[in-house]
């Protein structure tokens, strides 16, 4: 691939956009959601400019189905709200309009000037991170605040043309991700862009342009400044989209994984074969389930990612005289609280991981009536799947895992009844929530 093409660094000097008429590109209205079209047309009919931008345009050009549709306009958020009843304004740092159509949300953002154009120096922290980002602008301002060239293609609802200021179409052809502007500056402004680079490279099967790739290792520590909740969102996008194994490998290669899961990284660096195998099996398992449209939960990955640190600490506690159960609880609490200082995790997931770990201890007790009781435990299935994973990765629990497999087959009826009961409970719980 010719990575020097068109230019290594896309800068603002290239001001004149390329405009590709409808007859010369492949974005057809039939591939844009009806709701996104409704938003675009209503803005246009009210006298505003309106463009589809971001993943919507990029994915259609690549023959993929867009996950969601983003609209850019010169209408201010309040003006957007006046046009749509089903509209909510969100965001503190920058106000965005969300237009709701049932489950589909069309995100409408007002053209923004890049912060460098704002009053000199304002809006930047000393290390270059953006803290305030709310200066409205025009389309040719808006382009420069976007991350990658392929995410900065604008589809104009006025004449169905595509506007390309940054050589995004060329990069789509070359299947490469190139940051707009000077990469180091752009990563410093928003370190999450490093994670986005990895995510898009995997999702689109693109390479990262060497100039955009080069600073990532050095700047990986900047992720420490990102709010944990935002990192969790990125974690979900990276690991719950069907390509978690690749995400894991790439993130490790660039030193980003260490910032998301520092305790796990520590054990990986000790050269422990087991943890590596366990993680790969967990990722493959998740990816396969997603490919088969089976339900998955981030708690399962969380349980796998933190299992070795938990087990290690629990062993220490046991060595100091604690019972096996007390040891695992204490270790779970410590490891989780350390983890959530890097990537916050909603309680329902950390609780589930905790239950799964505690059940690893309880599953060892296969005498008397206890196993029958455990079969009906709400987390039995997840804990059993996790036991299989441990066995597969080489932990000394193969016999135990086989025992449970056979035992379940014998008592299919109990499991089915328990499953129905849990489903009923969940359903009632949900009804309460929606009331
Ligand atoms: P997908 O929706 O498939 O994950 P996307 O490219 O649409 O990909 P979004 O997160 O929906 O990504 O964002 C929409 C657009 O907003 C992006 O294409 C990009 O132009 C811009 N954008 C989003 N996040 C950033 C960021 N951190 N820095 C700069 N621009 C961004
Ligand atoms: Mg999007």
Coordinates of C-alpha atoms and ligand atoms in Angstrom, one line a residue:
X1 CA 0.0 0.0 0.0
X2 CA 1.3 3.5 -0.8
X3 CA 1.2 5.0 2.6
X4 CA 2.7 8.3 1.5
X5 CA -0.4 9.1 -0.5
X6 CA -1.8 11.7 -0.7
X7 CA 0.1 13.5 2.1
X8 CA 1.3 12.1 5.4
X9 CA -0.2 14.8 7.5
X10 CA -3.6 16.3 6.6
X11 CA -3.5 19.9 7.4
X12 CA -5.8 22.8 7.2
X13 CA -3.8 24.4 4.3
X14 CA -5.7 22.1 1.9
X15 CA -8.8 24.2 2.0
X16 CA -10.7 23.6 -1.2
X17 CA -12.9 20.5 -0.9
X18 CA -13.4 17.9 -3.6
X19 CA -17.1 17.6 -4.4
X20 CA -18.2 14.3 -5.8
X21 CA -21.6 14.5 -7.5
X22 CA -24.2 11.7 -7.0
X23 CA -23.4 10.1 -10.3
X24 CA -19.8 9.4 -9.2
X25 CA -20.2 7.8 -5.8
X26 CA -22.1 4.9 -4.3
X27 CA -24.0 6.4 -1.4
X28 CA -27.7 5.8 -2.2
X29 CA -30.6 7.0 -0.2
X30 CA -31.9 3.5 0.0
X31 CA -29.1 2.7 2.3
X32 CA -29.7 5.5 4.7
X33 CA -32.3 4.9 7.4
X34 CA -35.7 6.5 6.9
X35 CA -35.4 8.4 10.1
X36 CA -32.0 9.9 9.2
X37 CA -33.5 11.0 5.9
X38 CA -36.4 12.5 7.7
X39 CA -34.1 14.6 9.9
X40 CA -31.9 15.7 6.9
X41 CA -35.0 16.7 4.8
X42 CA -36.7 18.6 7.6
X43 CA -33.5 20.6 8.3
X44 CA -33.1 21.3 4.7
X45 CA -36.8 22.4 4.2
X46 CA -36.4 24.7 7.2
X47 CA -33.6 26.5 5.3
X48 CA -30.6 24.9 7.0
X49 CA -27.7 23.0 5.6
X50 CA -27.7 19.3 6.5
X51 CA -25.2 16.5 5.9
X52 CA -24.9 12.9 6.8
X53 CA -21.4 12.4 8.3
X54 CA -19.2 9.9 10.1
X55 CA -19.7 6.2 10.2
X56 CA -23.0 6.4 8.1
X57 CA -21.2 7.7 5.0
X58 CA -18.0 5.7 5.6
X59 CA -19.8 2.4 6.1
X60 CA -22.1 2.8 3.1
X61 CA -19.1 3.6 0.9
X62 CA -17.5 0.4 2.1
X63 CA -20.6 -1.7 1.5
X64 CA -21.2 -2.1 5.3
X65 CA -24.4 -1.5 7.2
X66 CA -23.9 1.6 9.4
X67 CA -24.4 1.1 13.1
X68 CA -26.0 4.5 13.5
X69 CA -26.4 7.8 11.6
X70 CA -24.9 11.1 12.5
X71 CA -26.0 14.4 11.0
X72 CA -24.1 17.7 10.9
X73 CA -25.9 21.0 10.4
X74 CA -25.6 24.8 10.7
X75 CA -28.8 24.9 12.8
X76 CA -28.0 25.5 16.5
X77 CA -29.2 22.8 19.0
X78 CA -32.2 25.0 20.1
X79 CA -33.2 25.4 16.5
X80 CA -33.0 21.7 15.9
X81 CA -35.2 21.2 18.9
X82 CA -37.8 23.5 17.5
X83 CA -38.1 21.3 14.4
X84 CA -38.5 18.0 16.2
X85 CA -40.9 17.1 19.0
X86 CA -38.9 14.0 19.8
X87 CA -35.7 15.8 20.4
X88 CA -33.5 16.1 23.5
X89 CA -30.5 18.2 23.9
X90 CA -27.6 16.5 25.6
X91 CA -24.0 17.1 26.5
X92 CA -22.3 19.6 28.7
X93 CA -19.0 20.1 26.9
X94 CA -20.8 20.4 23.7
X95 CA -24.6 20.5 23.2
X96 CA -25.9 17.9 20.8
X97 CA -29.4 17.2 19.7
X98 CA -30.7 13.6 19.9
X99 CA -33.7 13.0 17.7
X100 CA -35.5 9.9 19.0
X101 CA -37.5 7.5 16.8
X102 CA -38.4 4.6 19.0
X103 CA -35.1 2.8 19.6
X104 CA -33.2 4.7 16.8
X105 CA -31.5 7.9 17.8
X106 CA -30.2 10.3 15.1
X107 CA -27.4 12.4 16.6
X108 CA -27.5 16.0 15.2
X109 CA -24.4 18.1 15.9
X110 CA -24.0 21.8 15.0
X111 CA -20.9 22.7 12.9
X112 CA -18.1 23.4 15.3
X113 CA -15.0 25.5 14.8
X114 CA -11.9 23.6 15.8
X115 CA -10.5 24.8 19.1
X116 CA -7.4 26.3 17.5
X117 CA -9.7 28.8 15.8
X118 CA -11.3 29.8 19.1
X119 CA -9.9 32.6 21.1
X120 CA -6.3 31.9 21.4
X121 CA -5.3 29.2 23.9
X122 CA -8.8 29.0 25.4
X123 CA -10.3 25.6 25.9
X124 CA -7.1 23.8 26.2
X125 CA -5.5 22.4 29.3
X126 CA -1.7 22.6 29.7
X127 CA -1.1 19.2 28.3
X128 CA -3.2 20.0 25.2
X129 CA -6.4 18.1 26.2
X130 CA -9.6 19.8 25.2
X131 CA -11.7 20.9 28.1
X132 CA -14.2 23.3 26.5
X133 CA -15.3 22.7 22.9
X134 CA -18.3 24.8 22.2
X135 CA -17.6 27.3 19.4
X136 CA -20.0 27.1 16.5
X137 CA -18.7 27.3 13.0
X138 CA -19.3 26.4 9.4
X139 CA -18.8 23.1 7.5
X140 CA -15.3 24.0 6.6
X141 CA -14.5 24.5 10.3
X142 CA -16.3 21.3 11.3
X143 CA -14.1 19.1 9.2
X144 CA -11.0 19.8 11.2
X145 CA -12.3 18.7 14.6
X146 CA -13.2 15.2 13.3
X147 CA -10.8 12.4 14.0
X148 CA -10.0 10.3 10.9
X149 CA -10.3 11.4 7.2
X150 CA -12.7 8.5 6.5
X151 CA -14.9 9.9 9.2
X152 CA -15.0 13.4 7.8
X153 CA -16.9 12.8 4.6
X154 CA -20.1 14.8 4.3
X155 CA -23.1 13.7 2.3
X156 CA -25.1 16.7 1.3
X157 CA -28.9 16.2 1.3
X158 CA -29.3 19.3 -1.0
X159 CA -27.8 17.6 -4.1
X160 CA -26.7 14.2 -2.8
X161 CA -23.0 15.0 -3.4
X162 CA -20.2 14.1 -1.1
X163 CA -17.9 16.8 0.2
X164 CA -14.3 15.7 1.0
X165 CA -11.9 18.2 2.4
X166 CA -9.3 15.8 3.7
X167 CA -8.7 13.0 1.1
X168 CA -11.1 10.7 3.0
X169 CA -12.2 9.0 -0.2
X170 CA -8.7 8.2 -1.2
X171 CA -8.1 6.7 2.2
X172 CA -11.2 4.6 1.8
X173 CA -9.8 3.3 -1.4
X174 CA -6.4 2.7 0.2
X175 CA -8.2 1.2 3.3
X176 CA -6.2 3.2 5.7
X177 CA -7.0 5.3 8.8
X178 CA -5.3 8.7 8.9
X179 CA -5.8 11.3 11.6
X180 CA -6.7 14.7 10.5
X181 CA -4.0 17.2 11.6
X182 CA -0.8 16.4 13.5
X183 CA -1.4 13.0 15.1
X184 CA 0.4 13.7 18.4
X185 CA -1.6 16.9 19.0
X186 CA -4.9 15.1 18.1
X187 CA -4.2 12.3 20.5
X188 CA -3.2 14.7 23.3
X189 CA -6.5 16.6 22.7
X190 CA -8.4 13.4 23.1
X191 CA -6.5 10.2 24.0
X192 CA -9.6 8.1 23.3
X193 CA -8.8 8.6 19.6
X194 CA -6.0 6.0 20.2
X195 CA -8.7 3.4 21.1
X196 CA -10.8 4.6 18.2
X197 CA -7.9 4.0 15.8
X198 CA -7.6 0.4 17.0
X199 CA -11.4 -0.1 16.9
X200 CA -11.9 1.2 13.4
X201 CA -8.8 -0.6 12.1
X202 CA -10.3 -3.9 13.3
X203 CA -13.9 -3.2 12.3
X204 CA -13.0 -2.0 8.8
X205 CA -10.0 -4.1 8.3
X206 CA -7.9 -1.0 7.6
X207 CA -4.3 -0.3 8.3
X208 CA -3.3 2.7 10.5
X209 CA -1.2 5.1 8.5
X210 CA 2.4 4.9 9.9
X211 CA 2.4 8.6 10.8
X212 CA -0.9 8.2 12.7
X213 CA 0.3 5.0 14.3
X214 CA 3.7 6.1 15.4
X215 CA 2.9 8.2 18.5
X216 CA 0.4 5.7 20.1
X217 CA 2.9 3.7 22.2
X218 CA 4.4 6.8 23.7
X219 CA 1.1 8.5 24.4
X220 CA -0.8 5.4 25.7
X221 CA -0.3 6.6 29.4
X222 CA -2.6 9.6 28.5
X223 CA -5.6 7.2 28.8
X224 CA -5.2 7.5 32.6
X225 CA -6.7 10.9 32.4
X226 CA -9.9 9.8 30.7
X227 CA -13.0 9.4 32.9
X228 CA -13.5 5.7 33.8
X229 CA -17.1 5.7 32.5
X230 CA -16.0 6.8 29.0
X231 CA -13.3 4.1 29.0
X232 CA -16.0 1.6 29.9
X233 CA -18.0 2.6 26.8
X234 CA -15.0 2.2 24.6
X235 CA -14.3 -1.2 26.3
X236 CA -17.8 -2.3 25.3
X237 CA -17.4 -1.2 21.7
X238 CA -13.9 -2.8 21.5
X239 CA -14.8 -6.1 23.1
X240 CA -18.5 -6.7 22.5
X241 CA -18.6 -6.3 18.7
X242 CA -17.5 -9.7 17.7
X243 CA -13.8 -9.1 17.3
X244 CA -12.6 -9.1 20.9
X245 CA -9.6 -11.4 20.3
X246 CA -8.2 -9.0 17.7
X247 CA -8.9 -6.0 19.9
X248 CA -7.1 -7.6 22.8
X249 CA -4.0 -8.4 20.7
X250 CA -3.9 -5.0 19.1
X251 CA -4.4 -3.1 22.3
X252 CA -1.6 -5.1 23.9
X253 CA 0.7 -4.4 21.0
X254 CA 0.2 -0.7 21.4
X255 CA 0.5 -0.6 25.2
X256 CA -3.1 0.4 25.5
X257 CA -4.4 -2.7 27.2
X258 CA -2.1 -2.1 30.2
X259 CA -4.0 1.2 30.8
X260 CA -7.4 -0.5 30.6
X261 CA -6.5 -3.6 32.7
X262 CA -3.3 -2.9 34.7
X263 CA -3.6 -5.9 37.0
X264 CA -4.2 -8.3 34.1
X265 CA -1.2 -6.8 32.2
X266 CA 1.0 -7.4 35.2
X267 CA 0.3 -11.1 35.2
X268 CA 0.6 -11.3 31.4
X269 CA 4.0 -9.7 31.7
X270 CA 5.1 -12.4 34.1
X271 CA 5.0 -14.8 31.1
X272 CA 2.2 -16.9 32.6
X273 CA 0.9 -19.2 29.8
X274 CA -2.3 -19.9 31.6
X275 CA -3.6 -16.4 31.7
X276 CA -2.9 -15.8 28.1
X277 CA -4.7 -19.0 27.1
X278 CA -7.6 -18.2 29.4
X279 CA -8.1 -14.8 27.9
X280 CA -7.9 -16.0 24.3
X281 CA -10.5 -18.7 25.1
X282 CA -12.8 -16.2 26.7
X283 CA -12.5 -13.8 23.7
X284 CA -13.1 -16.6 21.2
X285 CA -16.0 -17.8 23.2
X286 CA -17.5 -14.3 23.2
X287 CA -16.8 -13.7 19.5
X288 CA -18.4 -17.0 18.5
X289 CA -21.5 -16.4 20.6
X290 CA -21.9 -13.0 19.0
X291 CA -21.5 -14.5 15.5
X292 CA -24.2 -17.0 16.4
X293 CA -26.5 -14.3 17.8
X294 CA -26.4 -15.8 21.3
X295 CA -26.5 -13.5 24.3
X296 CA -23.3 -12.3 25.8
X297 CA -22.4 -10.3 28.9
X298 CA -19.4 -8.2 29.6
X299 CA -19.4 -9.8 33.1
X300 CA -18.1 -13.0 31.6
X301 CA -15.1 -11.2 30.0
X302 CA -14.6 -9.3 33.2
X303 CA -14.5 -12.5 35.2
X304 CA -11.9 -14.0 32.8
X305 CA -9.8 -10.8 32.6
X306 CA -9.5 -10.5 36.4
X307 CA -9.6 -14.2 37.4
X308 CA -5.8 -14.6 37.7
X309 CA -5.2 -11.5 39.9
X310 CA -8.2 -12.6 42.0
X311 CA -7.0 -16.2 42.4
X312 CA -3.5 -15.1 43.2
X313 CA -4.6 -12.7 45.9
X314 CA -7.0 -15.3 47.3
X315 CA -4.2 -17.8 47.6
X316 CA -2.2 -15.3 49.6
X317 CA -5.2 -14.7 51.9
X318 CA -5.6 -18.5 52.4
X319 CA -2.0 -18.8 53.2
X320 CA -2.6 -16.3 56.0
X321 CA -5.3 -18.5 57.4
X322 CA -8.5 -17.3 55.8
X323 CA -11.2 -19.8 54.6
X324 CA -11.3 -20.4 50.9
X325 CA -14.6 -18.5 50.6
X326 CA -13.5 -15.5 52.7
X327 CA -10.3 -15.4 50.8
X328 CA -12.1 -15.2 47.4
X329 CA -14.5 -12.6 48.6
X330 CA -11.8 -10.4 50.0
X331 CA -9.6 -10.8 46.9
X332 CA -12.6 -10.1 44.6
X333 CA -13.3 -6.8 46.4
X334 CA -9.7 -5.7 46.3
X335 CA -9.2 -6.5 42.6
X336 CA -12.5 -5.0 41.5
X337 CA -11.9 -1.8 43.4
X338 CA -8.5 -1.4 41.8
X339 CA -10.0 -2.2 38.4
X340 CA -12.7 0.4 38.6
X341 CA -10.1 3.1 39.2
X342 CA -9.0 2.4 35.5
X343 CA -12.2 1.5 33.8
X344 CA -15.5 1.9 35.7
X345 CA -17.9 -1.0 35.5
X346 CA -21.5 -0.8 36.3
X347 CA -22.3 -2.7 39.5
X348 CA -24.5 -5.3 37.8
X349 CA -21.4 -6.6 35.9
X350 CA -18.9 -6.5 38.8
X351 CA -21.5 -8.3 41.0
X352 CA -22.0 -11.0 38.4
X353 CA -18.2 -11.5 38.1
X354 CA -17.9 -11.7 41.8
X355 CA -20.7 -14.3 42.0
X356 CA -19.0 -16.3 39.3
X357 CA -15.7 -16.3 41.2
X358 CA -17.3 -17.3 44.5
X359 CA -19.1 -20.1 42.7
X360 CA -15.8 -21.5 41.5
X361 CA -15.2 -22.4 45.1
X362 CA -18.7 -23.7 45.7
X363 CA -18.6 -25.9 42.6
X364 CA -15.7 -27.9 44.2
X365 CA -18.1 -29.3 46.7
X366 CA -19.9 -32.1 45.0
X367 CA -21.1 -34.2 47.9
X368 CA -24.6 -34.7 49.2
X369 CA -27.5 -32.5 48.1
X370 CA -25.3 -29.4 47.5
X371 CA -24.8 -29.9 43.8
X372 CA -28.6 -30.2 43.2
X373 CA -29.1 -26.8 44.9
X374 CA -26.3 -25.2 42.9
X375 CA -28.0 -26.2 39.7
X376 CA -30.8 -23.9 40.5
X377 CA -28.5 -21.0 41.3
X378 CA -29.1 -18.0 39.1
X379 CA -25.4 -17.8 38.1
X380 CA -24.9 -21.5 37.8
X381 CA -24.7 -21.5 34.1
X382 CA -22.2 -18.7 33.8
X383 CA -20.1 -20.2 36.6
X384 CA -20.1 -23.6 34.9
X385 CA -19.2 -22.0 31.5
X386 CA -16.3 -20.3 33.3
X387 CA -15.2 -23.5 34.9
X388 CA -15.1 -25.1 31.4
X389 CA -13.0 -22.2 30.3
X390 CA -10.5 -22.6 33.1
X391 CA -10.3 -26.3 32.3
X392 CA -9.7 -25.6 28.6
X393 CA -7.0 -23.2 29.4
X394 CA -5.1 -25.8 31.5
X395 CA -6.1 -25.2 35.1
X396 CA -6.4 -28.3 37.2
X397 CA -10.2 -28.5 37.1
X398 CA -10.8 -30.8 34.1
X399 CA -12.2 -33.6 36.1
X400 CA -14.4 -31.3 38.1
X401 CA -15.7 -29.8 34.8
X402 CA -16.5 -33.2 33.4
X403 CA -18.3 -34.1 36.6
X404 CA -20.5 -31.1 36.3
X405 CA -21.2 -31.7 32.6
X406 CA -22.4 -35.2 33.4
X407 CA -24.3 -34.1 36.4
X408 CA -26.3 -31.6 34.5
X409 CA -27.2 -34.0 31.8
X410 CA -28.6 -36.2 34.5
X411 CA -30.7 -33.4 35.9
X412 CA -31.8 -31.5 32.9
X413 CA -35.3 -31.1 34.3
X414 CA -34.0 -29.1 37.3
X415 CA -32.0 -26.8 35.2
X416 CA -34.9 -26.1 32.9
X417 CA -37.2 -25.3 35.7
X418 CA -34.6 -23.0 37.3
X419 CA -34.1 -21.3 34.0
X420 CA -37.9 -20.6 33.6
X421 CA -38.0 -19.3 37.1
X422 CA -35.1 -16.9 36.5
X423 CA -36.7 -15.7 33.3
X424 CA -40.0 -15.0 35.0
X425 CA -38.1 -13.0 37.7
X426 CA -36.2 -11.0 35.1
X427 CA -39.4 -10.3 33.2
X428 CA -41.1 -9.0 36.4
X429 CA -38.1 -6.9 37.2
X430 CA -38.1 -5.4 33.7
X431 CA -41.8 -4.6 33.9
X432 CA -41.2 -2.7 37.1
X433 CA -38.4 -0.8 35.5
X434 CA -40.5 0.3 32.5
X435 CA -43.5 1.2 34.5
Ligands
LIG1 P1 -19.5 4.0 14.6 O1 -20.8 4.7 14.9 O2 -19.5 2.9 13.6 O3 -18.8 3.5 15.9 P2 -18.6 6.6 13.8 O4 -17.4 7.1 13.0 O5 -19.9 7.0 13.3 O6 -18.4 5.1 14.0 P3 -19.3 7.9 16.3 O7 -18.7 7.7 17.6 O8 -20.7 7.6 16.0 O9 -18.3 7.2 15.3 O10 -19.0 9.5 15.9 C1 -19.5 10.1 14.8 C2 -18.5 11.0 14.1 O11 -18.1 12.0 15.1 C3 -17.2 10.3 13.8 O12 -17.2 9.7 12.5 C4 -16.2 11.5 13.8 O13 -16.3 12.3 12.7 C5 -16.7 12.3 15.0 N1 -16.1 11.9 16.2 C6 -16.6 11.1 17.2 N2 -15.7 10.9 18.2 C7 -14.7 11.7 17.9 C8 -13.5 12.1 18.6 N3 -13.2 11.5 19.8 N4 -12.6 13.0 18.1 C9 -13.0 13.6 16.9 N5 -14.0 13.3 16.2 C10 -14.9 12.4 16.7
LIG2 MG1 -21.8 6.7 14.3

